Amino acid sequence: MPLLDGFTPWPETDAARYRAEGYWTGTTLGAVLRNSARRTPRRTALVADGRRLSYAELDEAADRVAAGLRAHGLGPGSRLLVHLPNGLPFVLTLFGCFRAAVVPVLALPAHRESELVHLARLSGAAACVLHGGPEQPGLAEAVTRAAHTVRHVFTTGPAGPGPWHPFDALTAASPDAGAPDDARPQDVAVLLLSGGTTGLPKLIPRTHDDYAYNLRAAARAAGLDAHTVTLLALPAAHNFALACPGLLGTLHAGGTTVLAPSPAPDVAFDLIARERVTTVALVPPLVLAWLDAAEELAPDLSSLTLLQAGGARLKEETARRVRPVLGCALQQVYGMAEGLLNLTRLDDADETVFTTQGRPLSDADEVRVVAPDGTDVPEGATGELWTRGPYTLRGYFRAERHNATAFTPDGFYRSGDLVRRLPGGNLVVEGRLKDVINRGGDKVPVEEVENHLLAHPRVHDVALVGFPDADMGERTCAFVVPRGEAPTRRELLDHLVRRGVAAFKHPDRVRVLTGFPRTGAGKVDRAALARTLNTPAEAL
Ligand code: OOB
């Protein structure tokens, strides 16, 4: 029996095959850390918040947090909403959850009240852990007011009244010496957020077995070992930085993870030189920023051997600059929180690394490239990517209606990505079918943002459209049909801030129209709107 209702397990025949063929090894994510701690207790596991933790210390701290969670009535299957930046509390919370079989719901640091309330309600969170920044009291109040299941708020800042606790309440517990791991390999270990769906974010259940395979295989494909020093520059709450191979893959390999407080080049370059960082993962706008800054600052990046780039399409000309400027190899990663990872391999020819987004991580990944009628397109032609495999979900959490269309009856996930498959199996990402704008790796769900804008009293109708941008790949423009006097962009942004909408979803441009162009079927003609933006940048 699955621990969580609302989770769609793999059919038993597939699960049995994944076990028999060694993809699922019956391990838990808590055991990933435990195993490395047994092998190399004294090696440095983590450098974060000015502290260095050995594997033994991190392992013991994880046990303490697990005990702390249990002491607050959280147990197997309880959901814990986690809203933390890269830092020690994030890692401790994560492993405390894995050990106590509490399921963390990983919100992104950029998320605000609107997203957090939605996630707390959808997950039925019993508690949340919040970063102690200036906005924290407001966020805590909003979440507890709107989500009645939330009984405890832990915060890394000063604790307020009521059900608020300092984060130390979790770490102060004495570990139940030798307490067994409460988790079972087949159960949901973590709920990730979808960047790829329309409407409000969906929750992606990842089991211990599937995610452990994901991080092991990704660690192998990225060549990680005990000498690896990974810089976590992207938010650790995102799948790419968490397990592709990221934090979890590095812990599995017995290497060291350095948590960067910011991905800004000056901060990151200092950490790379000081900690002799070997590996880092970035989204394309950051790759560009690092390349430009490295040319200017000539930092010591001599330890760096691998840059992974993913989250959005990397331009070929940017890819070609990586080795000459940063002195390291490039690996393109085309992944999704839903599961499937594609990567270029370390021994691929340069042309493959510069011009493709790689091929599936696993021999067991099934990838189809299909035409609108669901038939496979010929090799080299563009179609939608459908996938199924040992680490790709079979259903979003508690989303029965959406699941009916997001998956085929035989369990393929319809990614909504338009790709081409080249001879040799490498994929090139050509675009998207779904209404999500990829703003430099940040996914902007069109319908969600339009609904927020529609709630403005002077917005009669609105269409959010992406337009090409040299640095970000795409940016967003809100076409507004006003009711009475048109609102200014500033007024609309203030409105979104008041509604607690993450800043990366705020439109980069606003254009006022008296009405929308329509397609033959009477729908808003988004393509026609987009064409009006193909003009050189105008004043924002
Ligand atoms: C990663 O995950 P998500 O869930 O934030 O976003 C997934 C979507 C994909 O469906 C695709 O549309 C786009 O992001 N994407 C790329 C890409 N990597 C992701 N589009 C073009 N080129 C790429 N290299 O973004 C993610 C998860 C794990 C590893 C890397 C990225």
Coordinates of C-alpha atoms and ligand atoms in Angstrom, one line a residue:
M1 CA 0.0 0.0 0.0
P2 CA 1.4 3.4 -0.9
L3 CA 1.8 5.7 2.2
L4 CA 0.2 8.7 0.5
D5 CA -3.1 8.7 -1.3
G6 CA -3.0 10.9 -4.4
F7 CA 0.3 9.2 -5.5
T8 CA 0.2 7.1 -8.6
P9 CA 2.7 4.2 -8.3
W10 CA 4.2 2.4 -11.2
P11 CA 2.3 -0.6 -12.3
E12 CA 3.6 -3.7 -10.5
T13 CA 5.0 -5.3 -13.7
D14 CA 7.2 -2.2 -14.5
A15 CA 8.2 -1.9 -10.8
A16 CA 9.3 -5.6 -10.7
R17 CA 11.3 -5.1 -13.9
Y18 CA 13.1 -2.0 -12.6
R19 CA 14.0 -3.9 -9.5
A20 CA 15.1 -7.0 -11.3
E21 CA 17.2 -5.0 -13.7
G22 CA 18.9 -3.1 -10.9
Y23 CA 17.6 0.4 -11.5
W24 CA 15.8 0.3 -8.1
T25 CA 18.0 -1.1 -5.4
G26 CA 15.7 -0.8 -2.4
T27 CA 17.7 2.0 -0.9
T28 CA 16.4 5.2 0.8
L29 CA 17.7 8.7 0.4
G30 CA 18.6 8.8 4.1
A31 CA 20.8 5.7 3.5
V32 CA 22.7 7.6 0.7
L33 CA 24.1 9.9 3.4
R34 CA 24.5 7.1 6.0
N35 CA 26.6 5.0 3.6
S36 CA 29.0 7.8 2.7
A37 CA 29.3 8.7 6.4
R38 CA 30.3 5.0 7.2
R39 CA 32.8 5.0 4.4
T40 CA 34.4 8.4 5.0
P41 CA 33.2 9.8 8.3
R42 CA 35.9 12.5 8.5
R43 CA 35.7 13.9 5.0
T44 CA 34.1 17.3 4.5
A45 CA 30.5 16.8 3.3
L46 CA 29.3 20.3 3.4
V47 CA 30.6 23.9 3.4
A48 CA 27.7 26.2 4.2
D49 CA 27.0 29.4 6.2
G50 CA 30.7 29.7 7.1
R51 CA 30.8 26.2 8.6
R52 CA 32.3 22.9 7.5
L53 CA 30.6 19.7 8.4
S54 CA 32.1 16.3 8.1
Y55 CA 30.1 13.3 6.9
A56 CA 29.8 12.0 10.5
E57 CA 28.6 15.4 11.7
L58 CA 26.1 15.8 8.9
D59 CA 24.8 12.2 9.5
E60 CA 24.4 12.8 13.2
A61 CA 22.7 16.2 12.6
A62 CA 20.2 14.5 10.2
D63 CA 19.3 12.0 13.0
R64 CA 18.7 14.9 15.4
V65 CA 16.4 16.7 13.0
A66 CA 14.5 13.5 12.4
A67 CA 14.1 13.2 16.1
G68 CA 13.0 16.8 16.3
L69 CA 10.4 16.3 13.6
R70 CA 9.0 13.2 15.4
A71 CA 8.9 15.1 18.7
H72 CA 6.6 17.6 16.9
G73 CA 4.2 14.9 15.8
L74 CA 5.4 14.7 12.3
G75 CA 5.8 11.1 11.0
P76 CA 5.7 8.9 8.0
G77 CA 3.8 10.6 5.2
S78 CA 3.3 14.0 6.9
R79 CA 4.1 16.8 4.5
L80 CA 6.5 19.6 5.5
L81 CA 6.5 22.8 3.3
V82 CA 10.1 23.9 3.0
H83 CA 10.9 27.5 1.9
L84 CA 14.7 27.9 2.5
P85 CA 17.6 29.4 0.5
N86 CA 20.8 27.4 0.0
G87 CA 22.2 26.9 3.5
L88 CA 22.7 24.4 6.3
P89 CA 19.0 24.5 7.5
F90 CA 17.9 23.3 4.0
V91 CA 20.2 20.3 4.0
L92 CA 19.4 19.4 7.6
T93 CA 15.7 19.7 7.0
L94 CA 15.9 17.5 3.9
F95 CA 17.8 14.7 5.5
G96 CA 15.7 14.9 8.7
C97 CA 12.7 14.4 6.6
F98 CA 14.2 11.5 4.6
R99 CA 15.1 9.7 7.9
A100 CA 11.7 10.3 9.6
A101 CA 9.8 9.5 6.3
V102 CA 8.3 13.0 6.4
V103 CA 7.8 14.3 2.9
P104 CA 9.4 17.7 2.2
V105 CA 7.5 20.0 -0.3
L106 CA 10.3 22.0 -2.0
A107 CA 9.2 25.6 -2.7
L108 CA 11.7 27.8 -4.5
P109 CA 13.3 30.7 -2.6
A110 CA 11.7 33.1 -5.2
H111 CA 8.2 32.0 -4.3
R112 CA 6.0 34.2 -2.2
E113 CA 2.7 34.1 -0.4
S114 CA 0.6 33.2 -3.4
E115 CA 2.7 30.2 -4.3
L116 CA 3.3 29.1 -0.7
V117 CA -0.4 29.2 0.2
H118 CA -1.2 27.1 -2.9
L119 CA 1.5 24.6 -2.1
A120 CA 0.5 24.3 1.6
R121 CA -3.1 23.6 0.7
L122 CA -2.4 21.3 -2.2
S123 CA 0.0 19.2 -0.2
G124 CA -2.0 19.3 3.0
A125 CA 1.2 20.3 4.8
A126 CA 1.2 19.6 8.6
A127 CA 4.1 22.1 9.1
C128 CA 6.4 24.5 7.3
V129 CA 10.0 25.6 7.6
L130 CA 10.5 29.2 6.6
H131 CA 13.6 31.4 6.0
G132 CA 13.9 34.1 8.7
G133 CA 14.0 37.0 6.3
P134 CA 12.1 40.3 6.6
E135 CA 9.0 38.8 4.9
Q136 CA 8.8 35.8 7.1
P137 CA 6.3 36.9 9.7
G138 CA 3.8 37.9 6.9
L139 CA 4.4 34.6 5.0
A140 CA 4.0 32.5 8.1
E141 CA 0.7 34.3 9.0
A142 CA -0.6 34.0 5.5
V143 CA 0.2 30.3 5.2
T144 CA -1.3 29.4 8.6
R145 CA -4.4 31.4 8.0
A146 CA -5.0 29.9 4.6
A147 CA -3.9 26.3 5.1
H148 CA -5.6 24.9 8.2
T149 CA -3.6 21.7 8.2
V150 CA -0.4 23.6 9.2
R151 CA 0.1 23.1 12.9
H152 CA 3.8 24.2 13.3
V153 CA 5.9 26.9 11.7
F154 CA 9.7 26.5 12.1
T155 CA 11.7 29.5 11.2
T156 CA 15.4 30.3 10.9
G157 CA 14.7 33.8 12.1
P158 CA 13.1 35.0 15.4
A159 CA 10.1 32.9 16.3
G160 CA 6.8 34.7 16.7
P161 CA 3.8 33.8 18.9
G162 CA 1.5 30.8 18.5
P163 CA 2.7 27.7 16.7
W164 CA 6.0 29.2 15.8
H165 CA 9.3 27.6 16.7
P166 CA 12.9 28.5 16.2
F167 CA 14.6 26.2 13.7
D168 CA 16.8 25.1 16.7
A169 CA 13.7 23.3 18.1
L170 CA 14.4 20.7 15.4
T171 CA 18.1 20.4 15.8
A172 CA 18.2 20.4 19.6
A173 CA 16.5 17.0 19.9
S174 CA 18.9 14.2 21.0
P175 CA 19.1 11.7 18.2
D176 CA 17.4 8.4 18.9
A177 CA 20.7 6.4 18.9
G178 CA 20.6 3.9 16.1
A179 CA 17.0 4.8 15.3
P180 CA 16.0 2.9 12.2
D181 CA 15.2 4.9 9.1
D182 CA 11.4 5.2 9.0
A183 CA 11.3 5.4 5.3
R184 CA 10.5 2.6 2.8
P185 CA 12.1 2.6 -0.6
Q186 CA 8.9 2.5 -2.6
D187 CA 7.3 5.5 -0.8
V188 CA 7.3 9.1 -1.8
A189 CA 10.5 10.7 -0.5
V190 CA 10.0 14.3 -1.8
L191 CA 7.4 16.4 -3.6
L192 CA 9.1 18.6 -6.3
L193 CA 7.4 21.5 -8.1
S194 CA 6.6 21.3 -11.7
G195 CA 8.0 24.0 -14.0
G196 CA 6.5 22.5 -17.0
T197 CA 2.7 22.6 -16.5
T198 CA 0.2 25.3 -17.2
G199 CA -1.9 26.8 -14.4
L200 CA -0.7 26.6 -10.9
P201 CA 2.3 24.5 -10.0
K202 CA 1.7 20.8 -9.7
L203 CA 3.5 18.5 -7.2
I204 CA 5.7 15.8 -8.4
P205 CA 6.1 12.7 -6.2
R206 CA 9.6 11.2 -6.3
T207 CA 10.1 7.9 -4.5
H208 CA 13.3 6.9 -2.6
D209 CA 14.0 4.2 -5.1
D210 CA 13.4 6.4 -8.2
Y211 CA 15.3 9.4 -6.9
A212 CA 18.2 7.4 -5.6
Y213 CA 18.6 5.9 -9.1
N214 CA 18.3 9.4 -10.6
L215 CA 21.1 10.8 -8.5
R216 CA 23.4 7.7 -8.8
A217 CA 23.1 7.6 -12.6
A218 CA 23.5 11.4 -12.9
A219 CA 26.6 11.3 -10.6
R220 CA 28.1 8.6 -13.0
A221 CA 27.3 10.6 -16.1
A222 CA 28.9 13.7 -14.7
G223 CA 32.0 11.8 -13.6
L224 CA 31.6 12.5 -9.8
D225 CA 33.9 10.8 -7.3
A226 CA 35.2 11.4 -3.8
H227 CA 37.4 14.3 -5.0
T228 CA 34.5 16.2 -6.5
V229 CA 33.8 19.6 -5.0
T230 CA 30.4 20.8 -6.2
L231 CA 29.3 24.4 -6.0
L232 CA 25.6 24.7 -5.5
A233 CA 24.8 28.1 -7.1
L234 CA 21.2 27.4 -8.3
P235 CA 18.5 26.9 -5.6
A236 CA 19.0 23.5 -4.0
A237 CA 15.2 23.1 -4.0
H238 CA 15.3 22.7 -7.7
N239 CA 15.8 19.2 -9.2
F240 CA 18.8 20.3 -11.3
A241 CA 20.9 21.4 -8.2
L242 CA 19.4 18.8 -5.9
A243 CA 19.9 15.5 -7.7
C244 CA 21.2 15.9 -11.3
P245 CA 23.7 15.1 -9.7
G246 CA 23.9 18.2 -7.5
L247 CA 23.8 18.0 -3.7
L248 CA 22.5 14.4 -3.4
G249 CA 24.8 13.0 -6.2
T250 CA 27.8 14.6 -4.6
L251 CA 26.9 13.2 -1.1
H252 CA 26.5 9.8 -2.8
A253 CA 29.9 10.0 -4.4
G254 CA 31.6 11.1 -1.1
G255 CA 32.6 14.5 -2.4
T256 CA 32.1 18.0 -0.9
T257 CA 29.2 20.4 -1.6
V258 CA 29.8 24.1 -1.2
L259 CA 26.5 26.0 -0.9
A260 CA 26.7 29.4 -2.5
P261 CA 24.5 32.2 -1.0
S262 CA 24.2 33.7 -4.5
P263 CA 25.1 32.6 -8.0
A264 CA 26.6 36.0 -8.8
P265 CA 30.0 35.6 -10.5
D266 CA 32.0 37.6 -7.9
V267 CA 30.6 35.5 -5.0
A268 CA 30.9 32.2 -6.9
F269 CA 34.4 32.9 -8.2
D270 CA 35.8 33.5 -4.7
L271 CA 34.2 30.3 -3.5
I272 CA 35.6 28.4 -6.4
A273 CA 39.2 29.6 -5.8
R274 CA 39.0 29.1 -2.0
E275 CA 37.3 25.7 -2.0
R276 CA 38.9 24.4 -5.2
V277 CA 35.5 23.7 -6.7
T278 CA 35.5 21.2 -9.5
T279 CA 31.8 21.1 -10.7
V280 CA 28.9 23.6 -11.0
A281 CA 25.5 23.6 -12.7
L282 CA 24.0 26.8 -14.1
V283 CA 21.1 28.1 -16.2
P284 CA 22.0 29.8 -19.5
P285 CA 21.7 33.4 -18.4
L286 CA 24.1 32.7 -15.6
V287 CA 26.5 30.9 -18.0
L288 CA 26.6 34.2 -20.0
A289 CA 27.1 36.3 -16.9
W290 CA 29.9 34.1 -15.7
L291 CA 31.6 34.2 -19.1
D292 CA 31.5 37.9 -19.3
A293 CA 32.7 38.4 -15.7
A294 CA 35.5 35.9 -16.1
E295 CA 36.8 37.7 -19.2
E296 CA 36.8 40.9 -17.2
L297 CA 38.0 39.7 -13.8
A298 CA 40.4 36.8 -14.8
P299 CA 39.6 34.8 -11.6
D300 CA 41.4 31.7 -10.6
L301 CA 39.1 28.9 -11.9
S302 CA 41.9 26.4 -12.3
S303 CA 40.2 23.7 -10.2
L304 CA 37.0 23.8 -12.3
T305 CA 36.6 20.7 -14.5
L306 CA 32.9 20.7 -15.4
L307 CA 30.1 23.2 -16.1
Q308 CA 26.6 21.7 -16.5
A309 CA 24.2 24.0 -18.3
G310 CA 20.5 23.3 -18.4
G311 CA 17.0 24.5 -17.6
A312 CA 16.6 26.4 -20.9
R313 CA 18.2 26.2 -24.3
L314 CA 21.9 27.1 -24.3
K315 CA 22.9 29.0 -27.5
E316 CA 25.6 27.4 -29.5
E317 CA 27.8 30.5 -29.5
T318 CA 27.7 30.5 -25.7
A319 CA 28.5 26.8 -25.5
R320 CA 31.6 27.4 -27.6
R321 CA 33.0 30.0 -25.2
V322 CA 32.9 27.8 -22.1
R323 CA 36.2 26.0 -22.5
P324 CA 38.3 29.0 -23.8
V325 CA 37.0 31.3 -21.1
L326 CA 36.3 29.1 -18.0
G327 CA 38.9 26.4 -18.8
C328 CA 36.4 23.5 -18.1
A329 CA 34.3 21.0 -20.0
L330 CA 30.6 21.6 -20.8
Q331 CA 27.8 19.2 -20.3
Q332 CA 24.3 20.2 -21.5
V333 CA 21.5 18.9 -19.4
Y334 CA 17.9 18.9 -20.6
G335 CA 15.8 17.7 -17.7
M336 CA 12.5 18.1 -16.0
A337 CA 11.4 17.7 -12.4
E338 CA 8.9 15.1 -13.7
G339 CA 11.9 12.8 -14.2
L340 CA 13.6 12.3 -17.6
L341 CA 17.1 13.6 -17.8
N342 CA 19.1 14.0 -21.0
L343 CA 22.8 14.9 -20.9
T344 CA 25.6 15.2 -23.3
R345 CA 28.4 12.8 -22.2
L346 CA 31.9 13.7 -21.1
D347 CA 33.4 11.8 -24.0
D348 CA 31.1 13.2 -26.7
A349 CA 32.5 15.1 -29.7
D350 CA 32.6 18.9 -29.3
E351 CA 29.9 19.3 -32.0
T352 CA 27.5 17.2 -30.0
V353 CA 28.1 19.1 -26.8
F354 CA 27.8 22.5 -28.5
T355 CA 24.7 21.8 -30.6
T356 CA 22.5 19.2 -28.8
Q357 CA 20.8 18.8 -25.4
G358 CA 22.1 15.3 -25.0
R359 CA 20.4 11.9 -24.8
P360 CA 18.5 10.0 -22.1
L361 CA 20.4 9.1 -18.9
S362 CA 19.1 5.6 -18.6
D363 CA 18.9 2.6 -20.9
A364 CA 15.4 2.1 -19.5
D365 CA 14.2 5.5 -20.5
E366 CA 11.6 5.2 -23.2
V367 CA 11.4 8.3 -25.4
R368 CA 8.9 8.9 -28.2
V369 CA 8.9 11.9 -30.5
V370 CA 5.3 12.2 -31.8
A371 CA 3.1 14.1 -34.2
P372 CA -0.2 15.7 -33.0
D373 CA -2.0 12.5 -33.9
G374 CA 0.2 10.5 -31.6
T375 CA 2.2 8.6 -34.2
D376 CA 6.0 8.7 -34.1
V377 CA 7.6 11.2 -36.4
P378 CA 10.6 10.2 -38.6
E379 CA 14.1 10.6 -37.2
G380 CA 15.2 14.2 -37.4
A381 CA 11.7 15.6 -37.6
T382 CA 10.2 17.8 -34.8
G383 CA 7.6 16.4 -32.5
E384 CA 6.4 16.3 -28.9
L385 CA 8.5 14.3 -26.5
W386 CA 6.7 11.6 -24.6
T387 CA 8.5 9.6 -22.0
R388 CA 8.2 6.7 -19.5
G389 CA 10.9 5.1 -17.3
P390 CA 12.3 4.2 -13.9
Y391 CA 12.5 7.7 -12.6
T392 CA 9.7 9.5 -14.5
L393 CA 6.4 10.0 -12.6
R394 CA 3.2 8.3 -13.6
G395 CA 0.9 11.0 -12.1
Y396 CA 1.1 14.4 -10.4
F397 CA 0.2 14.4 -6.7
R398 CA -3.6 14.8 -6.2
A399 CA -4.3 16.0 -9.7
E400 CA -6.6 13.3 -11.1
R401 CA -8.2 15.6 -13.7
H402 CA -4.9 16.9 -15.0
N403 CA -3.4 13.5 -15.0
A404 CA -6.0 12.2 -17.4
T405 CA -4.6 14.4 -20.2
A406 CA -0.9 14.8 -19.0
F407 CA -0.3 11.1 -19.4
T408 CA -1.2 8.6 -22.1
P409 CA -3.2 5.5 -21.1
D410 CA -0.1 3.4 -21.2
G411 CA 1.8 5.7 -18.8
F412 CA 3.9 8.0 -21.0
Y413 CA 4.3 11.6 -19.7
R414 CA 3.5 14.1 -22.4
S415 CA 6.2 16.7 -21.8
G416 CA 4.9 19.5 -24.0
D417 CA 8.4 20.0 -25.3
L418 CA 9.0 20.0 -29.0
V419 CA 12.2 18.2 -29.8
R420 CA 14.2 16.6 -32.7
R421 CA 16.0 13.3 -32.3
L422 CA 19.2 13.1 -34.3
P423 CA 20.8 9.9 -35.6
G424 CA 22.7 8.6 -32.5
G425 CA 19.9 9.5 -30.2
N426 CA 20.8 13.1 -29.2
L427 CA 17.9 15.5 -28.8
V428 CA 17.6 19.1 -29.8
V429 CA 14.9 21.2 -27.9
E430 CA 13.0 23.3 -30.5
G431 CA 10.2 24.8 -28.4
R432 CA 7.2 24.1 -26.4
L433 CA 3.5 23.2 -26.8
K434 CA 2.5 24.2 -23.3
D435 CA 1.7 27.6 -22.2
V436 CA 4.8 28.1 -20.1
I437 CA 7.4 30.9 -20.8
N438 CA 10.9 29.8 -20.0
R439 CA 12.5 32.9 -18.7
G440 CA 16.2 31.9 -18.5
G441 CA 15.3 28.6 -16.7
D442 CA 12.6 30.2 -14.5
K443 CA 9.3 28.8 -15.7
V444 CA 6.4 31.3 -15.9
P445 CA 3.0 29.7 -16.0
V446 CA 1.0 31.9 -18.4
E447 CA -2.5 31.1 -17.1
E448 CA -1.5 31.6 -13.5
V449 CA 0.0 35.1 -14.1
E450 CA -3.0 36.1 -16.4
N451 CA -5.4 35.2 -13.6
H452 CA -3.5 37.4 -11.2
L453 CA -3.5 40.3 -13.6
L454 CA -7.2 39.8 -14.4
A455 CA -7.9 40.4 -10.7
H456 CA -6.8 44.0 -11.1
P457 CA -9.9 46.3 -11.2
R458 CA -8.7 48.1 -14.4
V459 CA -7.8 45.0 -16.4
H460 CA -10.6 43.8 -18.6
D461 CA -8.6 41.2 -20.4
V462 CA -5.0 40.1 -20.6
A463 CA -2.6 37.8 -22.6
L464 CA 0.9 37.1 -21.4
V465 CA 3.2 36.4 -24.3
G466 CA 6.9 35.5 -24.5
F467 CA 9.3 37.3 -26.7
P468 CA 12.9 36.5 -27.6
D469 CA 15.7 38.0 -25.5
A470 CA 19.5 37.7 -26.1
D471 CA 20.3 37.1 -22.4
M472 CA 17.3 35.3 -21.0
G473 CA 16.2 33.4 -24.0
E474 CA 12.7 34.7 -23.5
R475 CA 11.1 37.5 -21.5
T476 CA 7.4 38.2 -20.9
C477 CA 5.0 40.9 -22.2
A478 CA 1.5 41.4 -20.8
F479 CA -0.9 42.7 -23.4
V480 CA -3.7 44.4 -21.5
V481 CA -7.2 45.5 -22.6
P482 CA -8.0 48.0 -19.9
R483 CA -11.3 48.7 -18.2
G484 CA -11.4 52.5 -18.2
E485 CA -8.1 54.2 -17.7
A486 CA -5.2 51.8 -18.5
P487 CA -3.1 50.8 -15.5
T488 CA 0.7 51.5 -15.8
R489 CA 3.3 48.7 -15.6
R490 CA 4.3 50.0 -12.2
E491 CA 0.7 49.7 -10.9
L492 CA 0.5 46.2 -12.3
L493 CA 3.7 45.2 -10.6
D494 CA 2.6 46.6 -7.3
H495 CA -0.6 44.6 -7.7
L496 CA 1.4 41.4 -8.2
V497 CA 3.6 42.2 -5.2
R498 CA 0.5 42.7 -3.1
R499 CA -0.8 39.4 -4.2
G500 CA 2.5 37.7 -3.2
V501 CA 3.5 36.6 -6.7
A502 CA 7.2 35.6 -7.2
A503 CA 9.1 38.4 -8.9
F504 CA 10.3 36.2 -11.9
K505 CA 6.6 36.0 -12.9
H506 CA 6.2 39.8 -13.1
P507 CA 5.9 40.9 -16.8
D508 CA 9.0 42.5 -18.3
R509 CA 6.8 44.7 -20.6
V510 CA 3.2 45.9 -20.6
R511 CA 1.4 46.9 -23.8
V512 CA -2.1 48.3 -23.8
L513 CA -4.5 47.3 -26.6
T514 CA -8.2 48.0 -27.3
G515 CA -8.8 44.4 -28.2
F516 CA -7.0 41.2 -29.1
P517 CA -6.4 39.7 -32.5
R518 CA -8.4 36.4 -32.8
T519 CA -7.7 33.2 -34.6
G520 CA -10.3 31.7 -36.9
A521 CA -11.6 29.7 -33.9
G522 CA -12.1 32.9 -31.9
K523 CA -9.2 32.3 -29.6
V524 CA -6.7 35.0 -28.7
D525 CA -4.1 34.9 -31.5
R526 CA -1.0 34.7 -29.3
A527 CA 1.3 34.2 -32.3
A528 CA 0.1 37.5 -33.8
L529 CA 0.7 39.3 -30.5
A530 CA 4.2 37.7 -30.3
R531 CA 5.0 39.0 -33.9
T532 CA 4.4 42.5 -32.8
L533 CA 7.2 42.1 -30.3
N534 CA 9.8 41.0 -32.7
T535 CA 11.0 44.6 -32.9
P536 CA 14.2 45.8 -31.2
A537 CA 14.0 46.4 -27.5
E538 CA 11.9 49.4 -26.6
A539 CA 11.9 51.3 -23.4
L540 CA 10.5 49.0 -20.7
Ligands
OOB1 C1 14.6 21.8 -15.3 O1 13.4 21.3 -14.8 P1 12.0 22.1 -14.7 O2 11.1 21.1 -14.2 O3 12.2 23.4 -14.0 O4 11.7 22.5 -16.2 C2 11.6 21.5 -17.2 C3 11.4 22.1 -18.6 C4 11.6 21.2 -19.7 O5 10.4 20.5 -20.0 C5 12.0 22.1 -20.9 O6 10.9 22.7 -21.4 C6 12.9 23.1 -20.2 O7 12.5 23.1 -18.8 N1 14.3 22.7 -20.2 C7 15.2 22.9 -21.3 C8 16.4 22.5 -20.9 N2 16.4 22.0 -19.7 C9 15.1 22.1 -19.3 N3 14.9 23.4 -22.5 C10 16.0 23.5 -23.4 N4 17.2 23.1 -23.1 C11 17.5 22.6 -21.9 N5 18.8 22.1 -21.6 O8 14.7 22.8 -15.9 C12 15.8 20.8 -15.2 C13 15.7 19.7 -14.4 C14 16.8 18.9 -14.2 C15 18.0 19.2 -14.9 C16 18.1 20.3 -15.7 C17 17.0 21.2 -15.8

